[in-house]
């Protein structure tokens, strides 16, 4: 049973939409900075479309911003029927933002004495950037679209699937950047995938609460006010007493837990509460499986 009115749901949708756009643009900026300042400035490669972008830049001096928008536009068409339209819309924001920021940061190169520093910190920033973008329910197209599809249908972690597709592009890049820089690129890709997997594991964690109380309706209303999401009432029956019971079921974020428990105690200090760890959720108003 949802306790949210249609106008409230619309307000929450718009709030979430602009929050996601903000997260995606932050991630797009970090991503572009890492590519221009740490990777390309030190003649390192990348995987997926970004890898093709660096190869075309080293080989033919093609603008990375142009390569990004064209190649990812094609891949967006591939993902159009396989991913939900909301993810596609947010991905358009991410791809457009990355192209704009790539243009903006084109002269921000940080030439390092030790390229491995660029590989390590570049990988870390790339993973953080992708975490922001995916937490905002978007992708950067390229290998992330393919990884999202693999994640959706095979359950393989997004970061791991991305690493696989990225290596397909990164390994042959030694023809342009040399064996040593190609190996450093693989290190960068591994760091990026590891950071991304850790971030998505943190972002995906939720708590599932099952609450039994005679004041279930008031408790459900209080929880909905805190979480700004729907709450479900499940009918049940006590085995010993034989009395009918109503259970309140909800998914909440870790940071909301203290407020929810305080609200439950304020309504009914004798309420029975079961709390479970949830690593991923899928559905309306929730994060996708990560």
Coordinates of C-alpha atoms in Angstrom, one line a residue:
X1 CA 0.0 0.0 0.0
X2 CA 1.5 3.3 -1.1
X3 CA 0.8 6.2 1.3
X4 CA 2.1 8.9 -1.2
X5 CA -0.3 11.1 -3.1
X6 CA 0.1 11.6 -6.9
X7 CA 1.3 15.2 -6.5
X8 CA 3.8 14.1 -3.8
X9 CA 5.1 11.4 -6.1
X10 CA 5.6 14.0 -8.9
X11 CA 7.4 16.3 -6.6
X12 CA 9.7 13.4 -5.4
X13 CA 10.3 12.4 -9.1
X14 CA 11.4 15.9 -10.0
X15 CA 13.6 16.1 -6.9
X16 CA 15.2 12.7 -7.7
X17 CA 15.6 13.7 -11.4
X18 CA 17.6 16.8 -10.7
X19 CA 19.6 15.0 -8.0
X20 CA 20.6 12.3 -10.6
X21 CA 21.5 14.9 -13.2
X22 CA 23.7 16.7 -10.7
X23 CA 25.4 13.4 -9.8
X24 CA 25.9 12.5 -13.4
X25 CA 27.4 15.8 -14.3
X26 CA 29.8 15.6 -11.3
X27 CA 30.9 12.2 -12.5
X28 CA 31.2 13.4 -16.1
X29 CA 33.6 16.2 -15.0
X30 CA 35.7 13.8 -12.9
X31 CA 35.8 11.3 -15.8
X32 CA 36.9 14.0 -18.3
X33 CA 39.5 15.4 -16.0
X34 CA 41.0 11.9 -15.5
X35 CA 41.1 11.2 -19.2
X36 CA 42.7 14.4 -20.2
X37 CA 44.9 15.2 -17.2
X38 CA 46.1 11.7 -16.2
X39 CA 45.7 9.3 -19.0
X40 CA 46.1 11.0 -22.3
X41 CA 48.7 13.5 -20.8
X42 CA 50.9 10.4 -20.0
X43 CA 50.2 8.5 -23.2
X44 CA 48.1 5.9 -21.5
X45 CA 45.2 4.0 -23.1
X46 CA 41.8 3.0 -21.8
X47 CA 39.1 0.5 -22.6
X48 CA 35.8 0.6 -24.5
X49 CA 34.8 3.8 -26.4
X50 CA 37.2 5.8 -24.3
X51 CA 40.0 3.5 -25.4
X52 CA 39.0 4.0 -29.1
X53 CA 38.9 7.7 -28.3
X54 CA 42.5 7.8 -27.1
X55 CA 43.7 5.6 -30.0
X56 CA 42.1 7.9 -32.6
X57 CA 43.6 10.9 -30.8
X58 CA 47.1 9.4 -30.7
X59 CA 46.9 8.1 -34.3
X60 CA 44.9 10.7 -36.2
X61 CA 44.6 13.6 -33.7
X62 CA 40.8 13.3 -33.8
X63 CA 39.0 15.3 -31.1
X64 CA 38.1 13.0 -28.1
X65 CA 34.9 15.0 -27.6
X66 CA 33.8 14.2 -31.2
X67 CA 34.7 10.5 -31.0
X68 CA 32.8 10.2 -27.7
X69 CA 29.6 11.7 -29.0
X70 CA 29.6 9.7 -32.3
X71 CA 30.6 6.3 -31.0
X72 CA 28.4 6.5 -27.9
X73 CA 25.4 7.7 -30.0
X74 CA 25.6 4.5 -32.0
X75 CA 25.8 2.3 -28.8
X76 CA 22.8 4.2 -27.4
X77 CA 20.8 3.0 -30.3
X78 CA 21.9 -0.6 -29.5
X79 CA 20.8 -0.2 -25.8
X80 CA 17.5 1.6 -26.7
X81 CA 15.5 -1.6 -26.7
X82 CA 17.5 -3.5 -24.0
X83 CA 17.7 -0.8 -21.3
X84 CA 14.9 1.1 -19.7
X85 CA 14.2 4.6 -21.2
X86 CA 15.1 6.4 -17.9
X87 CA 18.6 4.9 -18.0
X88 CA 18.9 5.9 -21.7
X89 CA 17.8 9.5 -20.9
X90 CA 20.3 9.8 -18.1
X91 CA 23.0 8.3 -20.3
X92 CA 22.4 11.0 -22.9
X93 CA 23.1 13.5 -20.1
X94 CA 26.3 11.7 -19.2
X95 CA 27.6 11.4 -22.8
X96 CA 26.8 15.0 -23.6
X97 CA 28.4 16.2 -20.3
X98 CA 31.6 14.1 -20.9
X99 CA 32.0 15.5 -24.4
X100 CA 31.6 19.1 -23.1
X101 CA 34.0 18.6 -20.2
X102 CA 36.5 16.8 -22.5
X103 CA 36.5 20.0 -24.6
X104 CA 36.8 22.2 -21.5
X105 CA 39.7 20.2 -19.9
X106 CA 41.6 19.5 -23.1
X107 CA 44.6 21.6 -22.0
X108 CA 44.7 20.4 -18.4
X109 CA 47.4 17.8 -18.9
X110 CA 49.5 16.7 -15.9
X111 CA 52.7 15.2 -17.3
X112 CA 54.1 13.0 -14.6
X113 CA 57.6 11.6 -14.3
X114 CA 56.2 8.2 -13.3
X115 CA 53.3 7.1 -15.6
X116 CA 52.2 4.5 -13.1
X117 CA 51.1 7.4 -10.9
X118 CA 48.8 8.5 -13.7
X119 CA 47.5 4.9 -14.1
X120 CA 46.7 4.4 -10.4
X121 CA 45.2 7.8 -9.7
X122 CA 43.5 7.9 -13.2
X123 CA 41.9 4.5 -12.5
X124 CA 40.8 5.6 -9.0
X125 CA 39.2 8.8 -10.4
X126 CA 37.6 6.9 -13.3
X127 CA 36.0 4.4 -10.8
X128 CA 34.7 7.3 -8.7
X129 CA 33.4 9.1 -11.7
X130 CA 31.5 5.9 -12.9
X131 CA 30.2 5.4 -9.4
X132 CA 28.7 8.9 -9.4
X133 CA 27.2 8.4 -12.9
X134 CA 25.7 5.0 -12.1
X135 CA 24.4 6.1 -8.7
X136 CA 22.6 8.8 -10.7
X137 CA 21.1 5.9 -12.7
X138 CA 23.0 6.6 -15.9
X139 CA 25.9 5.1 -17.8
X140 CA 28.6 6.5 -20.0
X141 CA 27.4 4.3 -22.9
X142 CA 30.3 2.4 -24.4
X143 CA 31.3 -0.7 -22.5
X144 CA 29.0 0.4 -19.6
X145 CA 25.9 -0.2 -21.7
X146 CA 27.2 -3.6 -22.6
X147 CA 28.1 -4.2 -18.9
X148 CA 24.6 -3.1 -17.8
X149 CA 23.1 -5.6 -20.3
X150 CA 25.3 -8.4 -19.0
X151 CA 24.5 -7.4 -15.4
X152 CA 20.8 -7.4 -16.1
X153 CA 20.6 -10.7 -17.8
X154 CA 23.5 -12.7 -16.3
X155 CA 24.0 -11.1 -12.9
X156 CA 27.7 -10.4 -13.4
X157 CA 29.0 -7.4 -11.4
X158 CA 28.9 -4.2 -13.5
X159 CA 32.5 -3.4 -12.8
X160 CA 33.7 -6.9 -13.7
X161 CA 31.8 -6.9 -17.0
X162 CA 33.2 -3.5 -17.9
X163 CA 36.7 -4.7 -17.2
X164 CA 36.2 -7.6 -19.7
X165 CA 34.9 -5.4 -22.5
X166 CA 37.5 -2.7 -21.8
X167 CA 40.4 -5.2 -22.1
X168 CA 39.2 -6.1 -25.6
X169 CA 40.1 -2.6 -26.7
X170 CA 43.0 -1.9 -24.3
X171 CA 45.2 -4.9 -25.1
X172 CA 45.7 -4.2 -28.9
X173 CA 46.5 -0.5 -28.0
X174 CA 50.1 -1.5 -27.5
X175 CA 50.6 -1.0 -31.2
X176 CA 50.3 2.8 -30.6
X177 CA 51.3 3.3 -27.0
X178 CA 53.9 0.5 -26.5
X179 CA 53.9 -2.6 -24.3
X180 CA 54.8 -0.8 -21.1
X181 CA 52.0 1.8 -21.3
X182 CA 49.6 -0.9 -22.4
X183 CA 50.4 -2.8 -19.2
X184 CA 49.9 0.4 -17.2
X185 CA 46.6 0.8 -18.9
X186 CA 45.5 -2.7 -17.7
X187 CA 46.5 -1.7 -14.2
X188 CA 44.4 1.5 -14.5
X189 CA 41.4 -0.6 -15.8
X190 CA 41.7 -3.0 -12.9
X191 CA 41.9 -0.1 -10.3
X192 CA 38.9 1.5 -11.9
X193 CA 36.8 -1.7 -11.9
X194 CA 37.8 -2.4 -8.2
X195 CA 36.8 1.1 -7.1
X196 CA 33.6 1.0 -9.0
X197 CA 32.6 -2.4 -7.6
X198 CA 33.2 -1.1 -4.0
X199 CA 31.3 2.1 -4.6
X200 CA 28.3 0.2 -6.1
X201 CA 28.3 -2.2 -3.2
X202 CA 28.1 0.7 -0.8
X203 CA 25.5 2.6 -2.8
X204 CA 23.3 -0.6 -3.2
X205 CA 23.1 -1.4 0.5
X206 CA 19.7 -1.1 2.0
X207 CA 17.8 -2.3 5.1
X208 CA 14.6 -4.3 4.9
X209 CA 12.3 -3.8 7.9
X210 CA 9.3 -6.0 8.9
X211 CA 7.3 -4.5 11.7
X212 CA 4.4 -6.1 13.6
X213 CA 2.3 -3.7 15.6
X214 CA -1.4 -3.0 16.3
X215 CA -0.6 0.6 15.2
X216 CA 0.6 -0.5 11.8
X217 CA -1.2 2.2 9.8
X218 CA 0.4 5.1 11.8
X219 CA 3.8 3.4 11.7
X220 CA 3.5 3.0 7.9
X221 CA 2.6 6.7 7.5
X222 CA 5.6 7.8 9.6
X223 CA 8.0 5.6 7.7
X224 CA 6.7 6.9 4.4
X225 CA 7.2 10.5 5.6
X226 CA 10.9 9.6 6.4
X227 CA 11.8 7.5 3.4
X228 CA 9.6 9.4 0.9
X229 CA 8.8 6.1 -0.7
X230 CA 5.9 3.6 -0.6
X231 CA 5.4 1.3 2.3
X232 CA 3.6 -2.1 2.2
X233 CA 1.1 -3.7 4.6
X234 CA 1.1 -7.5 4.6
X235 CA -1.7 -9.4 6.3
X236 CA -0.8 -12.2 8.6
X237 CA -1.9 -14.3 11.6
X238 CA -0.3 -15.2 14.9
X239 CA 0.1 -18.9 15.3
X240 CA -0.1 -19.0 19.1
X241 CA -2.8 -16.3 19.6
X242 CA -4.7 -16.9 16.4
X243 CA -5.2 -13.2 16.1
X244 CA -4.9 -11.5 12.7
X245 CA -1.8 -9.3 12.4
X246 CA -0.7 -6.7 9.9
X247 CA 3.0 -6.4 9.1
X248 CA 4.6 -3.2 7.8
X249 CA 7.3 -3.9 5.2
X250 CA 9.7 -1.3 3.8
X251 CA 13.1 -0.8 2.3
X252 CA 15.2 2.1 3.7
X253 CA 18.6 3.6 3.4
X254 CA 21.1 3.1 6.3
X255 CA 21.1 6.8 7.1
X256 CA 17.3 6.7 7.6
X257 CA 17.3 3.8 10.0
X258 CA 17.8 5.8 13.2
X259 CA 14.9 8.1 12.4
X260 CA 12.7 5.2 11.5
X261 CA 13.4 3.3 14.7
X262 CA 12.8 6.4 16.8
X263 CA 9.5 6.9 15.0
X264 CA 8.4 3.3 15.5
X265 CA 9.3 3.5 19.3
X266 CA 7.4 6.8 19.6
X267 CA 4.3 5.2 18.1
X268 CA 4.5 1.8 19.7
X269 CA 7.3 0.9 22.0
X270 CA 6.2 -2.8 22.0
X271 CA 6.4 -3.1 18.2
X272 CA 8.2 -6.2 17.0
X273 CA 10.9 -5.2 14.4
X274 CA 12.9 -7.6 12.1
X275 CA 15.8 -5.9 10.3
X276 CA 17.6 -7.5 7.3
X277 CA 20.6 -6.5 5.2
X278 CA 19.7 -5.9 1.5
X279 CA 22.6 -5.4 -1.0
X280 CA 20.5 -4.5 -4.1
X281 CA 17.0 -3.6 -4.9
X282 CA 15.1 -3.4 -8.2
X283 CA 11.9 -1.5 -9.0
X284 CA 10.1 1.8 -8.8
X285 CA 11.8 4.5 -6.7
X286 CA 14.8 2.2 -6.1
X287 CA 18.3 1.7 -7.3
X288 CA 18.8 -0.8 -10.0
X289 CA 20.6 -4.0 -9.3
X290 CA 24.3 -3.1 -9.1

